[in-house]
């Protein structure tokens, strides 16, 4: 700088601030400098690499042609040498004569012995470097080059090194290569996956593995990498002790991290898995065990080997159990872990919130008839099959359940069983369609209750159903009683046309029609807004309607218009495809009182649990409250007695010692004692 200034050649002197590399461990500044390296030729072999990649099934699939495929297509020669002490010595000897520079790559210990006269017992650098070879070209001495292998070369050599191939296990290796399956992180597309593929394709013109699950990074809840120095993560042992290993496993496997995406870990996510998946599963198991012990039943799991159960609910449960086996097996065969868990979560919900809810009274009834026996057998088979399907994902809870449910002759552990095989004889897709249709109607009705803050325990007068699908209508009519019970309505009303529940208003779909009409769009929009009810209904039913816009004829269908549904008084409506559900939200005095009583029943059931009563224990019940509650209790005394197993139901105007049960703006008081 001084010389440039003295010679008058200095144009500008300034300070440039730029980012500088630092050691990620200790933070020390780093200096980059160019050094000589040994390379494996890669750039000339892109076709071979891509051919090997084409034979691999990646999960997720986009890795094949995306991140990994693009990396292979542009791969450069691979620098495999490192200038350090610890490492696998590169087996290349080079002549000391600078004019000769002859090199030899030694392929085995035996070859080294033949060339040098020394058999290397230890292949570490400090021993191998002492071995010299007479140069076959000039007769002078050859020494091993100072570099060692990049550890990634060793990782890529793993399939051969673990079998000591080709010096041992040659037949075994060649019959087991390539590997069926590997799994590692997304960063290994430029690491292990890459080095495995380079060496396998160069040596054998095939991949080193057939299937690969690529995971993303598990980050801290703030989105940063988990760091010991920052302590921005929960100790895994603490998480396991708090939530259980199964909850943590399921949280991770049912997340984007098994699809090569990053996951922000949080304890709340694990807690949600425990609350919404594992506890409901345990509740289903506990329900079965509780009532099976009361009735002293012991199903074998073979009750339906020759003949399916009579009750449609039981046949449906067996059918969706086989659907579970099929769907999970297919996802696992495709190495799709998250996709395999989706059917497991769905099945728990179906078993808990539909089958057990709908069948509860069959288990409660005192007589042990054939229907009750088939209910026990169906639930037993469903639970036992589910345990075996879910065991790889939640191994601890399934083992606990298996140990209690297994029969004589069953394997000691669920993990010793073969994976369940799909049984087509138990599958009934028509019945599954029926239940799915009913569940859709019920779900839509419940969503209306939630939207308008009408609790499920509040009875309503009726629900109206309209469907343009004749199969749906037939199913809904068959299952009318189930719909009434699930939606807590007194009556199910079927309508032929949706406009009996709502008034239609049509609007032009500008996104679709705009391309077709251009400047005529405004005129078309005005005409569509004037369409009559019958015309709109006809379009919704699948017909087409032609309107004249200027000098152009426009054919309208359901894609070209947007239909708003304006609800009639006291009717709340929701539509999903061909099905429309309308809920009569007018609550009469009698319905109001029944709702108050249902709140009372819910409160008494909680009191039974808190008092430690068995599910079969009878009670004596005393109830108090204001005049409205007294009228409600008088109207539904027998209902309260039946639901709470009360042998005595007494109203007491001055009951001051009982437990408080809130109901809307009213307060019940109730006292129970074992009868």
XYZ file of C-alpha atoms in Angstrom:
675
model
C 0.000 0.000 0.000
C 2.884 2.340 0.933
C 4.726 1.545 -2.315
C 1.608 2.112 -4.433
C 1.194 5.482 -2.768
C 4.849 6.440 -3.322
C 4.620 5.479 -7.002
C 1.411 7.460 -7.427
C -0.544 4.386 -8.368
C -2.928 4.279 -5.378
C -6.445 5.007 -6.630
C -8.321 4.523 -3.354
C -7.622 3.315 0.158
C -10.611 2.124 2.183
C -11.830 -0.464 4.675
C -14.260 -3.126 3.432
C -16.443 -4.778 6.097
C -17.453 -8.326 5.179
C -18.690 -11.495 6.857
C -15.918 -13.761 8.094
C -15.965 -17.522 8.736
C -15.781 -18.710 12.329
C -15.564 -22.168 13.872
C -19.095 -23.314 14.685
C -17.865 -24.996 17.878
C -15.553 -22.468 19.546
C -16.143 -19.292 17.509
C -12.494 -18.795 16.489
C -11.852 -16.988 13.159
C -11.001 -19.321 10.281
C -8.636 -18.896 7.353
C -9.451 -20.577 4.045
C -6.561 -21.466 1.748
C -6.262 -23.591 -1.358
C -4.398 -26.932 -1.060
C -3.849 -29.881 -3.369
C -6.324 -32.771 -3.128
C -6.954 -36.250 -4.486
C -10.229 -36.643 -6.383
C -12.634 -39.368 -7.471
C -13.803 -38.722 -11.037
C -17.526 -37.886 -10.904
C -18.231 -35.217 -13.525
C -17.822 -37.724 -16.373
C -20.268 -40.213 -14.843
C -23.532 -38.267 -14.467
C -25.474 -40.799 -16.546
C -24.370 -43.672 -14.324
C -25.316 -41.751 -11.187
C -28.760 -40.793 -12.520
C -29.401 -44.364 -13.668
C -28.679 -45.595 -10.137
C -30.925 -42.903 -8.646
C -33.807 -43.929 -10.939
C -33.901 -47.318 -9.171
C -34.360 -45.825 -5.671
C -37.773 -45.210 -4.050
C -37.491 -41.968 -2.087
C -39.830 -40.836 0.667
C -40.805 -38.099 0.073
C -40.807 -38.766 -3.676
C -39.780 -35.242 -4.724
C -36.229 -35.847 -3.430
C -35.508 -38.191 -6.375
C -35.887 -35.651 -9.188
C -35.517 -32.637 -6.930
C -32.767 -32.026 -4.411
C -30.853 -35.300 -4.934
C -31.415 -35.680 -8.684
C -30.365 -32.108 -9.406
C -27.285 -32.494 -7.193
C -26.239 -35.633 -9.097
C -26.862 -34.008 -12.489
C -24.445 -31.187 -11.654
C -22.008 -33.139 -9.482
C -18.334 -32.247 -9.772
C -15.313 -34.411 -9.085
C -15.190 -35.493 -5.447
C -12.233 -34.387 -3.284
C -11.631 -37.429 -1.073
C -8.361 -36.497 0.684
C -7.854 -34.667 3.979
C -4.647 -33.282 5.493
C -4.895 -34.504 9.069
C -3.461 -37.199 11.305
C -6.483 -39.252 12.264
C -8.211 -40.998 9.393
C -8.018 -43.946 7.062
C -4.712 -43.700 5.160
C -5.216 -43.376 1.406
C -3.436 -46.518 0.036
C -1.364 -44.704 -2.603
C 2.437 -44.934 -2.642
C 4.423 -42.354 -4.605
C 8.056 -42.495 -5.772
C 10.363 -40.127 -3.878
C 12.235 -39.239 -7.089
C 10.762 -35.917 -8.286
C 11.515 -36.878 -11.876
C 9.832 -40.294 -11.614
C 6.722 -39.541 -9.444
C 5.400 -43.048 -10.177
C 2.297 -43.920 -8.103
C 0.728 -47.215 -7.027
C -2.751 -47.772 -5.510
C -2.547 -50.825 -3.246
C -5.679 -52.973 -3.111
C -5.125 -55.197 -0.065
C -2.808 -56.139 2.771
C -1.602 -59.146 0.775
C -0.755 -56.944 -2.186
C 1.142 -54.555 0.104
C 3.092 -57.515 1.523
C 4.046 -58.655 -2.006
C 5.155 -55.144 -2.971
C 6.959 -54.221 0.273
C 7.717 -57.477 2.045
C 5.860 -56.225 5.120
C 2.395 -57.423 6.190
C 0.537 -54.528 7.903
C -1.104 -55.803 11.114
C -2.385 -52.316 11.943
C -3.650 -50.005 9.208
C -3.416 -46.764 11.180
C -1.325 -43.995 9.678
C 1.570 -44.193 12.137
C 2.197 -47.835 11.206
C 1.446 -47.840 7.487
C 3.551 -44.741 6.815
C 6.692 -46.674 7.846
C 6.198 -49.209 5.050
C 8.091 -48.434 1.852
C 7.946 -50.020 -1.609
C 10.768 -50.265 -4.187
C 9.676 -48.259 -7.233
C 9.055 -50.700 -10.102
C 9.819 -47.921 -12.579
C 13.075 -46.382 -11.340
C 14.081 -48.670 -8.469
C 14.093 -45.912 -5.866
C 11.888 -45.778 -2.737
C 8.140 -45.147 -2.679
C 6.396 -43.715 0.414
C 2.716 -43.475 1.136
C 1.237 -40.056 0.378
C 0.540 -38.071 3.609
C -3.220 -37.589 3.089
C -6.002 -39.613 4.711
C -9.501 -40.304 3.402
C -12.387 -37.940 3.940
C -14.594 -39.776 6.461
C -17.454 -39.556 3.962
C -15.522 -41.913 1.688
C -15.560 -44.402 4.555
C -19.298 -43.822 5.087
C -19.934 -44.477 1.404
C -17.872 -47.676 1.679
C -19.966 -48.976 4.575
C -21.881 -51.677 2.626
C -18.609 -53.336 1.587
C -16.541 -52.644 4.699
C -19.054 -54.211 7.097
C -18.812 -57.509 5.183
C -15.046 -57.185 4.498
C -15.943 -57.506 0.831
C -14.407 -58.770 -1.449
C -12.007 -60.628 0.843
C -14.770 -62.363 2.837
C -18.547 -63.003 2.560
C -18.488 -62.447 -1.193
C -21.501 -64.638 -1.942
C -23.522 -63.281 0.987
C -22.799 -59.666 0.063
C -23.655 -60.073 -3.602
C -26.986 -61.739 -2.746
C -27.915 -58.979 -0.259
C -26.800 -55.899 -2.171
C -28.249 -53.304 -2.545
C -29.727 -52.726 0.926
C -33.520 -52.724 1.237
C -33.795 -49.553 3.280
C -31.866 -46.673 4.847
C -32.890 -43.428 6.528
C -31.085 -40.179 7.270
C -31.526 -36.410 7.238
C -32.101 -34.113 4.282
C -28.533 -32.795 4.544
C -27.277 -36.264 3.573
C -28.384 -35.705 -0.032
C -24.947 -34.090 -0.255
C -23.367 -36.446 2.263
C -24.029 -40.121 2.935
C -26.695 -40.677 0.250
C -24.334 -39.071 -2.247
C -21.187 -41.023 -1.333
C -23.084 -44.324 -1.176
C -24.469 -43.676 -4.657
C -21.137 -42.612 -6.175
C -19.270 -45.702 -4.986
C -22.076 -48.181 -5.750
C -22.713 -46.789 -9.224
C -18.962 -46.673 -10.029
C -18.381 -50.217 -8.759
C -21.600 -52.035 -9.695
C -23.674 -49.675 -11.870
C -26.499 -49.845 -9.331
C -27.589 -47.960 -6.191
C -26.422 -48.934 -2.703
C -29.997 -48.896 -1.359
C -33.503 -49.485 -2.732
C -35.636 -47.356 -0.386
C -34.862 -44.247 1.612
C -36.834 -42.191 4.147
C -35.461 -38.661 4.356
C -36.125 -36.726 7.539
C -35.910 -33.001 8.131
C -34.378 -31.225 11.105
C -36.004 -31.071 14.530
C -35.651 -27.433 15.561
C -36.343 -25.661 18.828
C -39.764 -24.059 19.265
C -38.287 -20.687 18.251
C -37.188 -22.127 14.881
C -33.475 -22.137 15.721
C -31.292 -25.237 15.790
C -31.288 -27.038 19.118
C -28.122 -26.075 20.959
C -26.500 -27.261 24.172
C -25.014 -23.822 24.738
C -28.372 -22.073 24.225
C -30.300 -24.798 26.116
C -33.305 -24.033 23.912
C -34.849 -27.502 24.030
C -36.517 -29.865 26.476
C -34.339 -32.653 27.823
C -35.654 -35.767 25.978
C -35.617 -37.768 29.230
C -37.828 -35.129 30.860
C -40.238 -35.222 27.895
C -40.427 -39.027 28.065
C -40.995 -38.984 31.830
C -43.711 -36.345 31.473
C -45.594 -37.545 28.379
C -44.356 -41.091 27.757
C -42.121 -42.406 24.989
C -45.109 -43.356 22.817
C -46.451 -39.789 22.756
C -43.039 -38.439 21.751
C -42.586 -41.120 19.061
C -46.042 -40.518 17.605
C -45.585 -36.735 17.640
C -42.380 -37.024 15.632
C -43.549 -39.729 13.209
C -46.855 -38.009 12.510
C -45.158 -34.733 11.632
C -43.523 -33.150 8.605
C -40.081 -34.164 9.891
C -40.465 -37.628 8.303
C -41.219 -35.887 4.995
C -37.858 -34.064 4.804
C -39.357 -30.866 6.258
C -38.228 -29.103 9.407
C -40.216 -29.452 12.626
C -40.396 -26.920 15.434
C -40.535 -29.142 18.501
C -42.765 -28.125 21.385
C -43.970 -29.883 24.514
C -47.464 -28.646 23.665
C -47.440 -30.743 20.483
C -46.516 -33.899 22.407
C -49.138 -33.110 25.057
C -51.766 -32.789 22.301
C -50.860 -36.244 20.936
C -51.278 -37.676 24.426
C -54.620 -35.914 24.926
C -56.226 -36.439 21.517
C -54.834 -39.845 20.455
C -53.334 -41.986 23.234
C -55.777 -41.191 26.047
C -58.837 -41.851 23.812
C -57.206 -45.152 22.791
C -56.680 -46.087 26.434
C -60.282 -45.081 27.188
C -61.548 -47.518 24.521
C -59.383 -50.292 25.949
C -60.420 -49.411 29.514
C -64.115 -49.439 28.519
C -63.791 -52.939 27.112
C -61.799 -54.285 30.078
C -64.162 -52.751 32.649
C -67.344 -54.298 31.232
C -65.704 -57.574 30.182
C -64.595 -58.070 33.789
C -68.060 -57.198 35.096
C -69.721 -59.731 32.763
C -66.835 -62.230 33.039
C -66.556 -62.624 29.269
C -63.442 -63.908 27.555
C -63.661 -63.753 23.730
C -61.164 -65.796 21.736
C -61.027 -63.648 18.612
C -62.368 -66.537 16.502
C -66.094 -65.944 17.028
C -66.621 -64.788 13.437
C -64.364 -67.193 11.577
C -67.412 -68.831 9.979
C -70.234 -66.313 10.351
C -70.235 -62.526 10.641
C -72.134 -60.779 13.485
C -75.786 -59.815 13.066
C -75.597 -56.188 14.240
C -74.530 -53.780 11.427
C -72.401 -51.809 13.889
C -70.331 -54.923 14.655
C -69.929 -55.759 10.961
C -68.908 -52.151 10.324
C -66.293 -52.257 13.094
C -64.787 -55.459 11.679
C -64.796 -53.897 8.202
C -62.991 -50.687 9.202
C -60.533 -52.804 11.208
C -59.584 -54.576 7.974
C -59.522 -51.221 6.191
C -57.027 -50.129 8.859
C -54.825 -53.183 8.199
C -54.907 -52.552 4.446
C -54.233 -48.808 4.558
C -51.436 -48.963 7.136
C -49.781 -51.906 5.364
C -49.862 -50.075 2.026
C -48.352 -46.936 3.547
C -45.617 -48.923 5.280
C -44.881 -50.810 2.050
C -44.461 -47.356 0.524
C -42.218 -46.265 3.447
C -44.721 -43.474 4.246
C -44.627 -43.266 8.057
C -46.870 -40.235 8.443
C -49.358 -41.698 5.944
C -49.410 -44.946 7.935
C -50.335 -43.093 11.130
C -53.292 -41.225 9.568
C -55.490 -44.387 9.435
C -54.459 -45.256 13.013
C -55.620 -41.872 14.310
C -58.843 -42.097 12.291
C -59.558 -45.606 13.574
C -59.192 -44.566 17.232
C -61.723 -41.804 16.619
C -64.140 -44.167 14.820
C -63.884 -46.854 17.483
C -64.148 -44.456 20.418
C -66.549 -41.792 19.203
C -68.805 -43.879 17.005
C -68.755 -47.609 17.718
C -68.502 -47.410 21.523
C -70.811 -44.383 21.701
C -73.407 -46.116 19.560
C -73.014 -49.492 21.340
C -72.694 -48.316 24.941
C -76.155 -49.474 25.984
C -75.512 -52.942 24.519
C -72.689 -53.351 27.050
C -74.698 -51.760 29.850
C -77.757 -54.027 29.663
C -77.983 -56.666 32.378
C -78.933 -59.681 30.244
C -76.069 -61.532 28.534
C -77.744 -62.256 25.206
C -76.248 -63.018 21.785
C -76.152 -59.358 20.759
C -74.086 -58.434 23.805
C -71.711 -61.359 23.230
C -71.173 -60.290 19.615
C -70.489 -56.708 20.736
C -67.796 -57.955 23.138
C -66.260 -60.204 20.477
C -66.263 -57.432 17.852
C -64.617 -54.873 20.131
C -62.084 -57.479 21.324
C -61.078 -58.351 17.756
C -60.859 -54.666 16.807
C -58.665 -53.814 19.812
C -56.413 -56.834 19.377
C -55.938 -56.207 15.647
C -55.335 -52.517 16.244
C -52.670 -53.293 18.854
C -50.733 -55.387 16.336
C -51.086 -52.778 13.573
C -49.973 -49.883 15.801
C -47.232 -51.730 17.713
C -44.320 -50.419 15.590
C -45.417 -46.830 16.261
C -46.508 -46.963 19.918
C -44.698 -50.045 21.248
C -45.192 -49.514 24.977
C -48.933 -48.865 25.286
C -49.699 -51.628 22.769
C -47.533 -54.091 24.720
C -49.347 -53.205 27.951
C -52.714 -53.787 26.261
C -51.561 -56.995 24.579
C -50.348 -58.552 27.840
C -53.841 -58.141 29.280
C -55.835 -59.143 26.171
C -53.808 -62.083 24.822
C -55.356 -65.546 24.912
C -53.811 -68.905 25.594
C -51.576 -69.781 22.663
C -50.851 -66.137 21.741
C -47.264 -64.897 21.563
C -45.801 -63.622 24.819
C -45.251 -60.144 23.340
C -47.135 -58.230 20.659
C -43.752 -57.547 19.057
C -43.233 -61.279 18.410
C -46.326 -61.475 16.179
C -46.386 -61.432 12.395
C -47.925 -58.230 11.082
C -51.714 -58.651 10.567
C -52.814 -59.814 7.118
C -55.730 -58.128 5.319
C -58.929 -60.216 5.533
C -61.169 -59.416 2.553
C -63.997 -61.601 3.938
C -64.632 -59.071 6.716
C -64.523 -56.007 4.486
C -67.884 -54.441 3.592
C -67.408 -51.226 1.618
C -71.134 -50.708 1.100
C -71.638 -50.685 4.881
C -68.683 -48.315 5.263
C -70.357 -45.952 2.776
C -73.571 -46.073 4.812
C -71.814 -45.204 8.067
C -69.723 -42.501 6.390
C -72.909 -40.917 5.020
C -74.561 -40.910 8.434
C -71.393 -39.615 10.097
C -71.232 -36.774 7.569
C -74.815 -35.753 8.357
C -74.131 -35.937 12.091
C -70.882 -34.000 11.752
C -72.645 -31.262 9.777
C -75.415 -31.071 12.386
C -72.877 -30.803 15.214
C -70.981 -28.081 13.381
C -74.236 -26.077 13.242
C -74.641 -26.531 16.999
C -71.073 -25.318 17.556
C -71.494 -22.373 15.205
C -74.634 -21.166 16.966
C -73.540 -22.103 20.520
C -76.186 -24.772 21.081
C -74.668 -27.455 23.311
C -75.101 -31.109 22.335
C -77.023 -31.901 25.532
C -79.774 -29.447 24.546
C -82.510 -31.383 22.682
C -83.944 -29.781 19.535
C -87.218 -30.354 17.716
C -85.941 -31.674 14.398
C -83.220 -31.865 11.790
C -84.053 -31.565 8.097
C -82.063 -33.459 5.469
C -81.949 -32.824 1.736
C -79.802 -34.799 -0.679
C -79.630 -34.959 -4.458
C -78.049 -38.422 -4.203
C -80.717 -41.178 -4.041
C -78.239 -43.614 -2.434
C -77.494 -41.104 0.321
C -81.207 -40.543 0.942
C -81.843 -44.281 1.223
C -79.008 -44.678 3.734
C -80.067 -41.681 5.810
C -83.634 -42.997 5.991
C -82.379 -46.421 7.154
C -80.251 -44.819 9.861
C -82.824 -42.274 11.029
C -82.747 -43.455 14.668
C -78.963 -43.118 14.840
C -79.126 -39.575 13.457
C -81.816 -38.607 15.978
C -79.783 -39.930 18.885
C -76.437 -38.493 17.776
C -77.852 -35.024 17.036
C -80.197 -35.113 20.059
C -83.298 -34.197 18.042
C -86.857 -35.455 18.350
C -87.457 -35.945 14.653
C -85.646 -36.323 11.309
C -87.452 -34.653 8.404
C -86.591 -35.423 4.762
C -87.169 -32.797 2.074
C -87.071 -33.220 -1.666
C -85.668 -29.793 -2.427
C -83.148 -27.595 -0.680
C -85.229 -24.472 -1.337
C -87.738 -25.778 1.241
C -85.097 -24.839 3.852
C -83.431 -21.814 2.294
C -83.840 -19.100 -0.287
C -81.277 -18.975 -3.079
C -79.436 -15.952 -4.390
C -77.149 -16.479 -7.384
C -74.034 -14.490 -8.250
C -71.771 -14.718 -11.274
C -68.482 -16.550 -10.811
C -66.215 -13.829 -12.214
C -63.144 -16.076 -12.177
C -64.803 -18.546 -14.576
C -67.092 -16.321 -16.634
C -64.692 -13.385 -16.921
C -62.488 -15.252 -19.404
C -65.519 -16.165 -21.520
C -67.434 -12.869 -21.531
C -64.878 -10.104 -21.076
C -66.663 -6.713 -21.422
C -70.104 -8.413 -21.299
C -69.413 -9.602 -17.738
C -71.243 -6.756 -16.006
C -74.431 -7.378 -18.005
C -74.212 -11.151 -17.356
C -73.750 -10.551 -13.635
C -76.981 -8.523 -13.471
C -78.934 -11.249 -15.324
C -77.585 -14.016 -13.072
C -78.568 -12.033 -9.952
C -82.203 -12.070 -11.219
C -82.441 -15.858 -11.610
C -85.544 -17.436 -10.025
C -85.443 -20.087 -7.294
C -86.446 -22.909 -9.666
C -83.764 -21.955 -12.167
C -81.039 -21.978 -9.496
C -82.291 -25.303 -8.111
C -82.233 -26.774 -11.616
C -78.599 -25.717 -12.103
C -77.640 -27.184 -8.702
C -79.314 -30.456 -9.728
C -76.955 -30.668 -12.696
C -78.985 -29.058 -15.484
C -77.694 -26.272 -17.724
C -79.454 -22.966 -18.321
C -78.883 -20.666 -21.284
C -79.164 -16.878 -20.917
C -78.764 -14.177 -23.548
C -76.109 -11.554 -22.816
C -76.051 -8.912 -25.520
C -75.734 -10.813 -28.795
C -74.170 -13.861 -27.101
C -75.763 -17.024 -25.640
C -74.181 -18.166 -22.382
C -74.716 -21.640 -20.961
C -74.724 -21.618 -17.140
C -73.798 -24.571 -14.959
C -72.851 -24.991 -11.274
C -69.254 -23.895 -12.009
C -70.291 -20.553 -13.465
C -72.467 -19.310 -10.622
C -71.985 -18.895 -6.873
C -75.081 -19.688 -4.797
C -75.745 -18.009 -1.453
C -78.215 -19.785 0.823
C -80.382 -17.497 2.949
C -81.792 -19.400 5.915
C -85.466 -19.285 6.853
C -86.469 -18.241 10.378
C -85.198 -20.535 13.193
C -83.534 -22.882 10.669
C -79.752 -22.992 10.473
C -78.426 -24.621 7.315
C -75.130 -26.106 6.148
C -74.303 -27.659 2.780
C -71.613 -30.154 1.758
C -71.728 -31.365 -1.844
C -75.023 -33.166 -2.433
C -76.099 -33.063 1.253
C -77.802 -30.163 3.037
C -78.583 -30.271 6.762
C -81.002 -27.852 8.418
C -81.300 -27.651 12.209
C -84.448 -26.252 13.840
C -82.942 -24.054 16.559
C -86.197 -22.965 18.205
C -86.119 -24.200 21.819
C -89.535 -24.676 23.439
C -90.074 -24.659 27.206
C -90.214 -28.467 27.292
C -87.006 -28.816 25.268
C -85.334 -26.270 27.553
C -86.283 -28.278 30.638
C -85.022 -31.502 29.107
C -81.713 -29.774 28.395
C -81.483 -28.697 32.043
C -82.102 -32.295 33.142
C -79.414 -33.643 30.801
C -76.944 -31.247 32.436
C -78.050 -32.666 35.791
C -77.393 -36.228 34.579
C -73.925 -35.268 33.338
C -73.160 -33.723 36.739
C -74.385 -36.799 38.647
C -72.231 -39.088 36.475
C -69.212 -36.949 37.403
C -70.187 -37.228 41.079
C -70.281 -41.022 40.732
C -66.730 -41.040 39.349
C -65.447 -38.633 42.004
C -67.044 -40.785 44.730
C -65.200 -43.875 43.477
C -68.375 -45.808 42.659
C -68.203 -48.795 40.325
C -70.067 -48.479 37.018
C -72.651 -51.027 38.219
C -73.291 -49.509 41.682
C -76.831 -48.290 42.406
C -77.344 -44.984 44.226
C -79.830 -42.965 46.259
C -80.214 -39.487 44.768
C -81.401 -36.217 46.295
C -81.877 -33.132 44.088
C -82.694 -29.479 44.777
C -82.976 -26.156 42.949
C -85.402 -23.387 41.974
C -89.016 -23.765 40.787
C -88.097 -24.152 37.105
C -85.650 -26.930 37.937
C -88.246 -28.604 40.137
C -90.695 -28.660 37.200
C -87.994 -30.045 34.916
C -87.050 -32.757 37.439
C -90.704 -33.757 37.855
C -91.094 -34.119 34.062
C -87.992 -36.325 33.642
C -87.537 -38.150 36.970
C -87.594 -41.628 35.413
C -85.048 -40.543 32.778
C -82.691 -39.323 35.521
C -83.130 -42.549 37.493
C -82.403 -44.787 34.485
C -79.355 -42.818 33.359
C -77.721 -42.580 36.798
C -78.704 -46.044 38.180
C -80.670 -44.362 40.982
C -83.010 -46.642 42.940
C -84.387 -43.582 44.783
C -84.862 -40.073 43.317
C -85.994 -37.441 45.813
C -86.633 -33.732 45.349
C -85.660 -31.567 48.331
C -86.553 -27.883 48.289
C -84.016 -27.022 50.950
C -81.039 -29.154 49.878
C -78.055 -27.089 50.995
C -75.337 -29.726 51.404
C -75.302 -31.232 47.925
C -72.783 -30.626 45.156
C -73.383 -27.718 42.789
C -74.140 -28.560 39.115
C -74.269 -25.603 36.744
C -76.769 -25.579 33.865
C -77.045 -22.465 31.693
C -78.032 -19.724 34.166
C -79.461 -22.243 36.655
C -77.849 -24.146 39.521
C -78.785 -27.673 40.565
C -77.812 -29.199 43.881
C -77.393 -32.959 44.057
C -76.377 -35.464 46.699
C -75.688 -39.176 46.138
C -74.980 -42.190 48.329
C -74.447 -45.829 47.487
C -77.703 -47.775 47.729
